[in-house]
PDB file of C-alpha atoms and ligand atoms in Angstrom:
ATOM      1  CA  MET A   1     -24.127  69.054   3.093  1.00 61.00           C
ATOM      2  CA  PRO A   2     -22.245  66.801   5.816  1.00 64.00           C
ATOM      3  CA  ARG A   3     -18.438  67.855   6.438  1.00 70.00           C
ATOM      4  CA  TYR A   4     -16.239  65.412   5.265  1.00 71.00           C
ATOM      5  CA  SER A   5     -13.021  64.719   6.856  1.00 69.00           C
ATOM      6  CA  THR A   6     -10.287  62.300   6.933  1.00 70.00           C
ATOM      7  CA  GLU A   7      -8.971  60.453   9.709  1.00 69.00           C
ATOM      8  CA  PRO A   8      -5.647  60.673  10.664  1.00 68.00           C
ATOM      9  CA  ILE A   9      -4.157  57.200  11.033  1.00 65.00           C
ATOM     10  CA  VAL A  10      -0.967  56.705  12.617  1.00 66.00           C
ATOM     11  CA  VAL A  11       0.569  53.189  11.776  1.00 63.00           C
ATOM     12  CA  SER A  12       3.280  51.629  13.526  1.00 66.00           C
ATOM     13  CA  VAL A  13       5.362  50.316  10.774  1.00 64.00           C
ATOM     14  CA  ALA A  14       7.533  52.511   9.226  1.00 67.00           C
ATOM     15  CA  SER A  15       6.084  51.397   5.669  1.00 68.00           C
ATOM     16  CA  GLY A  16       3.233  53.158   5.908  1.00 67.00           C
ATOM     17  CA  ILE A  17       0.825  50.045   5.189  1.00 76.00           C
ATOM     18  CA  LEU A  18      -2.101  49.701   6.996  1.00 77.00           C
ATOM     19  CA  PRO A  19      -1.873  47.105   9.668  1.00 77.00           C
ATOM     20  CA  GLU A  20      -4.433  44.324   8.049  1.00 81.00           C
ATOM     21  CA  GLY A  21      -7.313  44.847  10.297  1.00 83.00           C
ATOM     22  CA  GLU A  22      -8.038  48.571   9.490  1.00 79.00           C
ATOM     23  CA  ARG A  23      -6.849  48.155   5.547  1.00 80.00           C
ATOM     24  CA  SER A  24      -9.753  45.460   5.870  1.00 83.00           C
ATOM     25  CA  ARG A  25     -12.429  47.718   7.467  1.00 82.00           C
ATOM     26  CA  ARG A  26     -11.381  50.509   5.230  1.00 79.00           C
ATOM     27  CA  VAL A  27     -12.063  49.036   2.176  1.00 79.00           C
ATOM     28  CA  ALA A  28     -15.359  47.089   3.111  1.00 78.00           C
ATOM     29  CA  LEU A  29     -16.603  51.504   4.280  1.00 78.00           C
ATOM     30  CA  THR A  30     -15.925  51.732   0.839  1.00 77.00           C
ATOM     31  CA  SER A  31     -16.853  48.429  -1.213  1.00 77.00           C
ATOM     32  CA  PHE A  32     -20.727  47.786  -2.481  1.00 74.00           C
ATOM     33  CA  PRO A  33     -22.054  44.896  -0.172  1.00 68.00           C
ATOM     34  CA  PRO A  34     -22.298  41.927  -1.415  1.00 68.00           C
ATOM     35  CA  LEU A  35     -25.353  41.132  -3.924  1.00 66.00           C
ATOM     36  CA  SER A  36     -26.801  38.236  -2.003  1.00 66.00           C
ATOM     37  CA  LYS A  37     -27.365  41.654   1.359  1.00 66.00           C
ATOM     38  CA  ARG A  38     -28.232  44.503  -0.712  1.00 64.00           C
ATOM     39  CA  VAL A  39     -31.491  43.348  -1.298  1.00 59.00           C
ATOM     40  CA  SER A  40     -33.669  44.836   2.120  1.00 75.00           C
ATOM     41  CA  VAL A  41     -38.148  45.162   0.457  1.00 83.00           C
ATOM     42  CA  PRO A  42     -39.620  41.865   1.661  1.00 88.00           C
ATOM     43  CA  LEU A  43     -40.412  40.762  -1.877  1.00 89.00           C
ATOM     44  CA  ARG A  44     -43.874  38.584  -2.420  1.00 86.00           C
ATOM     45  CA  GLU A  45     -44.391  36.087  -5.012  1.00 88.00           C
ATOM     46  CA  VAL A  46     -47.342  36.555  -7.838  1.00 87.00           C
ATOM     47  CA  VAL A  47     -48.602  35.349 -10.901  1.00 87.00           C
ATOM     48  CA  CYS A  48     -48.774  37.668 -13.750  1.00 91.00           C
ATOM     49  CA  TYR A  49     -52.023  37.889 -14.772  1.00 89.00           C
ATOM     50  CA  GLU A  50     -50.685  38.560 -17.915  1.00 90.00           C
ATOM     51  CA  CYS A  51     -48.040  35.575 -18.884  1.00 92.00           C
ATOM     52  CA  GLY A  52     -49.432  33.495 -15.955  1.00 89.00           C
ATOM     53  CA  GLN A  53     -45.581  33.222 -14.807  1.00 92.00           C
ATOM     54  CA  ARG A  54     -44.556  33.188 -11.338  1.00 92.00           C
ATOM     55  CA  THR A  55     -42.667  36.659 -10.579  1.00 90.00           C
ATOM     56  CA  GLN A  56     -40.934  38.214  -7.258  1.00 89.00           C
ATOM     57  CA  VAL A  57     -42.392  41.657  -6.436  1.00 88.00           C
ATOM     58  CA  PRO A  58     -41.555  44.152  -3.723  1.00 87.00           C
ATOM     59  CA  SER A  59     -44.613  43.671  -1.567  1.00 83.00           C
ATOM     60  CA  ALA A  60     -45.021  47.216  -0.322  1.00 85.00           C
ATOM     61  CA  ALA A  61     -44.798  48.638  -4.365  1.00 87.00           C
ATOM     62  CA  LEU A  62     -47.931  50.011  -5.831  1.00 89.00           C
ATOM     63  CA  SER A  63     -47.263  48.552  -9.083  1.00 91.00           C
ATOM     64  CA  ALA A  64     -44.378  46.819 -10.643  1.00 90.00           C
ATOM     65  CA  ILE A  65     -42.900  44.832 -13.951  1.00 91.00           C
ATOM     66  CA  CYS A  66     -43.107  41.483 -15.138  1.00 91.00           C
ATOM     67  CA  SER A  67     -39.628  39.974 -14.863  1.00 91.00           C
ATOM     68  CA  HIS A  68     -40.931  37.719 -17.522  1.00 93.00           C
ATOM     69  CA  CYS A  69     -43.285  40.023 -20.309  1.00 94.00           C
ATOM     70  CA  ARG A  70     -42.385  43.007 -18.715  1.00 93.00           C
ATOM     71  CA  ALA A  71     -45.864  43.812 -18.116  1.00 92.00           C
ATOM     72  CA  HIS A  72     -46.860  46.900 -16.287  1.00 92.00           C
ATOM     73  CA  LEU A  73     -48.483  45.250 -13.086  1.00 92.00           C
ATOM     74  CA  LYS A  74     -50.932  46.859 -10.315  1.00 93.00           C
ATOM     75  CA  MET A  75     -50.623  46.020  -6.819  1.00 91.00           C
ATOM     76  CA  THR A  76     -53.528  47.997  -5.383  1.00 93.00           C
ATOM     77  CA  ASP A  77     -56.627  47.335  -3.727  1.00 94.00           C
ATOM     78  CA  VAL A  78     -59.756  47.973  -6.069  1.00 94.00           C
ATOM     79  CA  GLU A  79     -63.206  49.261  -4.375  1.00 93.00           C
ATOM     80  CA  ILE A  80     -66.177  48.786  -6.707  1.00 92.00           C
ATOM     81  CA  LYS A  81     -69.416  50.261  -5.859  1.00 90.00           C
ATOM     82  CA  SER A  82     -72.734  50.878  -6.967  1.00 86.00           C
ATOM     83  CA  GLY A  83     -72.430  52.885 -10.127  1.00 83.00           C
ATOM     84  CA  SER A  84     -68.962  52.129 -11.050  1.00 82.00           C
ATOM     85  CA  GLN A  85     -67.803  53.119 -14.002  1.00 77.00           C
ATOM     86  CA  ARG A  86     -64.673  50.120 -14.621  1.00 75.00           C
ATOM     87  CA  LEU A  87     -66.276  46.416 -15.328  1.00 87.00           C
ATOM     88  CA  THR A  88     -62.339  45.162 -15.944  1.00 93.00           C
ATOM     89  CA  VAL A  89     -60.263  45.131 -13.287  1.00 94.00           C
ATOM     90  CA  ARG A  90     -57.155  43.425 -12.754  1.00 94.00           C
ATOM     91  CA  THR A  91     -54.830  44.244  -9.804  1.00 94.00           C
ATOM     92  CA  LEU A  92     -52.504  41.668  -7.846  1.00 92.00           C
ATOM     93  CA  GLY A  93     -53.848  42.862  -4.890  1.00 92.00           C
ATOM     94  CA  ASP A  94     -57.424  42.464  -3.086  1.00 95.00           C
ATOM     95  CA  VAL A  95     -61.154  43.742  -5.032  1.00 96.00           C
ATOM     96  CA  THR A  96     -63.964  44.255  -2.373  1.00 96.00           C
ATOM     97  CA  VAL A  97     -67.707  44.588  -4.248  1.00 95.00           C
ATOM     98  CA  HIS A  98     -69.192  47.009  -2.397  1.00 94.00           C
ATOM     99  CA  ALA A  99     -73.031  46.157  -0.576  1.00 93.00           C
ATOM    100  CA  ASP A 100     -74.958  48.597  -2.514  1.00 92.00           C
ATOM    101  CA  ALA A 101     -73.471  47.512  -5.828  1.00 89.00           C
ATOM    102  CA  VAL A 102     -75.986  46.027  -8.509  1.00 90.00           C
ATOM    103  CA  LEU A 103     -73.209  45.655 -11.851  1.00 91.00           C
ATOM    104  CA  SER A 104     -73.334  42.868 -14.971  1.00 90.00           C
ATOM    105  CA  GLN A 105     -70.445  41.852 -16.747  1.00 91.00           C
ATOM    106  CA  LEU A 106     -67.808  42.313 -14.901  1.00 93.00           C
ATOM    107  CA  SER A 107     -64.106  40.861 -15.487  1.00 95.00           C
ATOM    108  CA  VAL A 108     -62.070  40.606 -12.135  1.00 96.00           C
ATOM    109  CA  THR A 109     -58.676  39.641 -11.906  1.00 95.00           C
ATOM    110  CA  CYS A 110     -57.198  39.567  -8.506  1.00 95.00           C
ATOM    111  CA  ARG A 111     -55.489  38.276  -5.176  1.00 94.00           C
ATOM    112  CA  ASN A 112     -58.549  37.895  -1.878  1.00 97.00           C
ATOM    113  CA  CYS A 113     -61.532  38.545  -3.272  1.00 97.00           C
ATOM    114  CA  TYR A 114     -65.100  39.820  -0.948  1.00 97.00           C
ATOM    115  CA  LEU A 115     -68.028  40.160  -3.090  1.00 96.00           C
ATOM    116  CA  ASN A 116     -70.123  42.271  -0.534  1.00 96.00           C
ATOM    117  CA  GLY A 117     -72.752  43.009  -3.673  1.00 94.00           C
ATOM    118  CA  ARG A 118     -74.248  41.721  -6.377  1.00 94.00           C
ATOM    119  CA  GLY A 119     -70.943  41.834  -9.729  1.00 92.00           C
ATOM    120  CA  SER A 120     -71.844  39.274 -12.432  1.00 94.00           C
ATOM    121  CA  GLY A 121     -68.989  38.243 -14.268  1.00 95.00           C
ATOM    122  CA  VAL A 122     -66.380  36.283 -14.424  1.00 97.00           C
ATOM    123  CA  TYR A 123     -63.653  36.377 -11.402  1.00 97.00           C
ATOM    124  CA  ARG A 124     -60.493  35.285 -11.281  1.00 95.00           C
ATOM    125  CA  CYS A 125     -58.768  35.316  -7.972  1.00 95.00           C
ATOM    126  CA  SER A 126     -55.534  33.824  -7.002  1.00 93.00           C
ATOM    127  CA  GLY A 127     -56.433  33.697  -3.169  1.00 94.00           C
ATOM    128  CA  LEU A 128     -60.074  33.680  -1.697  1.00 98.00           C
ATOM    129  CA  LEU A 129     -62.858  34.776  -3.054  1.00 98.00           C
ATOM    130  CA  LYS A 130     -65.791  35.359  -0.219  1.00 98.00           C
ATOM    131  CA  VAL A 131     -69.113  35.446  -1.158  1.00 97.00           C
ATOM    132  CA  SER A 132     -71.786  37.209   1.343  1.00 97.00           C
ATOM    133  CA  CYS A 133     -74.321  38.385  -0.390  1.00 95.00           C
ATOM    134  CA  ASN A 134     -77.685  36.749  -2.668  1.00 96.00           C
ATOM    135  CA  ASN A 135     -75.818  36.967  -6.600  1.00 95.00           C
ATOM    136  CA  ARG A 136     -77.209  35.240 -10.035  1.00 96.00           C
ATOM    137  CA  ILE A 137     -73.604  35.522 -11.817  1.00 96.00           C
ATOM    138  CA  GLU A 138     -73.301  35.195 -15.226  1.00 96.00           C
ATOM    139  CA  GLY A 139     -70.257  34.012 -15.741  1.00 96.00           C
ATOM    140  CA  SER A 140     -67.671  31.689 -14.009  1.00 97.00           C
ATOM    141  CA  LEU A 141     -66.001  32.128 -10.456  1.00 97.00           C
ATOM    142  CA  GLN A 142     -62.349  30.930  -9.981  1.00 97.00           C
ATOM    143  CA  ALA A 143     -60.263  31.062  -6.901  1.00 97.00           C
ATOM    144  CA  ALA A 144     -57.616  29.196  -4.924  1.00 96.00           C
ATOM    145  CA  ARG A 145     -60.335  29.033  -1.647  1.00 98.00           C
ATOM    146  CA  MET A 146     -63.777  30.446  -2.193  1.00 98.00           C
ATOM    147  CA  GLU A 147     -66.055  30.499   0.580  1.00 98.00           C
ATOM    148  CA  VAL A 148     -69.739  31.087   0.254  1.00 98.00           C
ATOM    149  CA  ASP A 149     -71.800  32.304   3.618  1.00 97.00           C
ATOM    150  CA  ARG A 150     -74.082  31.060   5.654  1.00 97.00           C
ATOM    151  CA  GLY A 151     -77.721  32.586   4.266  1.00 96.00           C
ATOM    152  CA  VAL A 152     -76.613  33.321   0.788  1.00 97.00           C
ATOM    153  CA  GLU A 153     -78.093  32.505  -2.723  1.00 97.00           C
ATOM    154  CA  LEU A 154     -75.689  32.491  -5.358  1.00 97.00           C
ATOM    155  CA  VAL A 155     -76.341  30.606  -8.746  1.00 98.00           C
ATOM    156  CA  ILE A 156     -73.754  30.554 -11.227  1.00 97.00           C
ATOM    157  CA  THR A 157     -74.254  29.890 -14.454  1.00 97.00           C
ATOM    158  CA  GLN A 158     -70.661  28.773 -15.898  1.00 97.00           C
ATOM    159  CA  GLY A 159     -69.707  26.970 -13.144  1.00 97.00           C
ATOM    160  CA  ILE A 160     -66.924  27.208 -10.428  1.00 98.00           C
ATOM    161  CA  MET A 161     -63.117  25.954 -10.246  1.00 97.00           C
ATOM    162  CA  ALA A 162     -61.790  25.885  -6.671  1.00 97.00           C
ATOM    163  CA  ASP A 163     -59.529  24.354  -5.055  1.00 96.00           C
ATOM    164  CA  GLU A 164     -61.322  24.221  -2.297  1.00 97.00           C
ATOM    165  CA  LEU A 165     -64.904  25.118  -1.837  1.00 98.00           C
ATOM    166  CA  ILE A 166     -66.095  25.343   1.960  1.00 98.00           C
ATOM    167  CA  VAL A 167     -70.525  26.111   1.453  1.00 98.00           C
ATOM    168  CA  SER A 168     -72.604  27.491   4.001  1.00 98.00           C
ATOM    169  CA  GLY A 169     -74.924  29.068   1.689  1.00 97.00           C
ATOM    170  CA  ARG A 170     -77.028  27.377  -0.994  1.00 98.00           C
ATOM    171  CA  VAL A 171     -75.046  27.113  -4.204  1.00 98.00           C
ATOM    172  CA  SER A 172     -76.172  26.017  -7.708  1.00 98.00           C
ATOM    173  CA  SER A 173     -73.403  25.584  -9.958  1.00 98.00           C
ATOM    174  CA  ARG A 174     -71.210  22.421 -11.596  1.00 98.00           C
ATOM    175  CA  VAL A 175     -68.037  23.054  -9.398  1.00 98.00           C
ATOM    176  CA  VAL A 176     -64.664  21.269 -10.269  1.00 97.00           C
ATOM    177  CA  SER A 177     -62.286  21.326  -7.763  1.00 97.00           C
ATOM    178  CA  ARG A 178     -58.687  20.120  -6.699  1.00 95.00           C
ATOM    179  CA  LYS A 179     -58.894  19.374  -3.261  1.00 96.00           C
ATOM    180  CA  SER A 180     -61.664  19.506  -1.439  1.00 96.00           C
ATOM    181  CA  VAL A 181     -65.697  20.376  -1.099  1.00 97.00           C
ATOM    182  CA  VAL A 182     -66.996  21.270   1.837  1.00 98.00           C
ATOM    183  CA  LEU A 183     -70.899  21.746   2.614  1.00 98.00           C
ATOM    184  CA  ARG A 184     -70.989  22.630   6.257  1.00 97.00           C
ATOM    185  CA  ARG A 185     -74.078  21.710   8.231  1.00 96.00           C
ATOM    186  CA  GLY A 186     -77.846  23.240   6.523  1.00 95.00           C
ATOM    187  CA  ALA A 187     -75.895  23.862   3.712  1.00 97.00           C
ATOM    188  CA  GLU A 188     -76.967  23.256  -0.089  1.00 98.00           C
ATOM    189  CA  LEU A 189     -75.013  22.454  -3.531  1.00 98.00           C
ATOM    190  CA  ILE A 190     -77.279  21.835  -6.716  1.00 98.00           C
ATOM    191  CA  GLY A 191     -74.763  20.584  -9.687  1.00 97.00           C
ATOM    192  CA  ALA A 192     -72.397  18.397 -10.534  1.00 97.00           C
ATOM    193  CA  CYS A 193     -69.173  17.707  -8.389  1.00 97.00           C
ATOM    194  CA  PHE A 194     -65.659  16.962  -9.693  1.00 97.00           C
ATOM    195  CA  ALA A 195     -63.994  16.987  -6.474  1.00 97.00           C
ATOM    196  CA  PRO A 196     -60.874  14.394  -4.563  1.00 97.00           C
ATOM    197  CA  GLU A 197     -63.316  14.549  -1.664  1.00 96.00           C
ATOM    198  CA  LEU A 198     -66.695  15.915  -0.956  1.00 97.00           C
ATOM    199  CA  ILE A 199     -67.433  16.450   2.822  1.00 97.00           C
ATOM    200  CA  ILE A 200     -70.873  16.789   3.672  1.00 97.00           C
ATOM    201  CA  GLU A 201     -71.737  17.717   7.120  1.00 97.00           C
ATOM    202  CA  GLN A 202     -74.985  16.745   8.832  1.00 95.00           C
ATOM    203  CA  GLY A 203     -78.214  18.771   7.727  1.00 95.00           C
ATOM    204  CA  ALA A 204     -76.382  19.189   4.297  1.00 97.00           C
ATOM    205  CA  VAL A 205     -77.069  18.496   0.877  1.00 97.00           C
ATOM    206  CA  HIS A 206     -75.824  17.734  -2.593  1.00 97.00           C
ATOM    207  CA  ARG A 207     -78.166  17.134  -5.046  1.00 97.00           C
ATOM    208  CA  GLY A 208     -76.505  15.660  -8.228  1.00 96.00           C
ATOM    209  CA  GLU A 209     -73.701  13.971  -8.913  1.00 95.00           C
ATOM    210  CA  TRP A 210     -70.318  13.560  -7.396  1.00 93.00           C
ATOM    211  CA  HIS A 211     -67.296  12.270  -9.633  1.00 95.00           C
ATOM    212  CA  GLN A 212     -64.608  11.686  -7.851  1.00 93.00           C
ATOM    213  CA  VAL A 213     -61.507  13.075  -9.357  1.00 91.00           C
ATOM    214  CA  ARG A 214     -57.910  11.928  -8.540  1.00 88.00           C
ATOM    215  CA  PRO A 215     -55.817  14.864  -6.818  1.00 82.00           C
ATOM    216  CA  ASP A 216     -52.975  16.791  -9.064  1.00 74.00           C
TER     217      ASP A 216
HETATM  218 ZN1   ZN B   1     -45.838  37.961 -16.713  1.00 78.55          ZN
END
């Protein structure tokens, strides 16, 4: 226990009233700081995966409560390995599907997702979805940004929805984009594409119709 001892003070005036400066200093020491200065934890804005509304959470926390719907939100990163029993993953953190995984009927809701192994199912990512392994996905993919690596063959039965899609491999899917679809050199996209902008680099191919839609 720290010892508490009062500080003697000598006041130059006979009234005993503290001088203005000293009085303010002592008031400040014993008062709560104003509300605006009290928050010192860094916050992160997230979209609640239960109600879909934006809410602020401490960025270093492992879980948080949505300020709108009071849902308990997980914020930890999740690794999905071969033989993993967890087929439904909901987190505000990142998800990695390991290279040795062969899984189906996954339901993944997360920030960034790294698909290094085979994982068929439904993906909803508020950030990046990166596919680095051949996959046949019976389901759909949704992400702010999606990247398909060079040499990867990807088949998606129920389509891709991505603000931005960057393909360096070979993708068979219907694509709906809010910003742009970029087919890098040597890439191939098979399927209808709805996007404000479709960029086909030299040597890349799009087989299917392009419907130019207005950006949001
Ligand atoms: Zn919520």
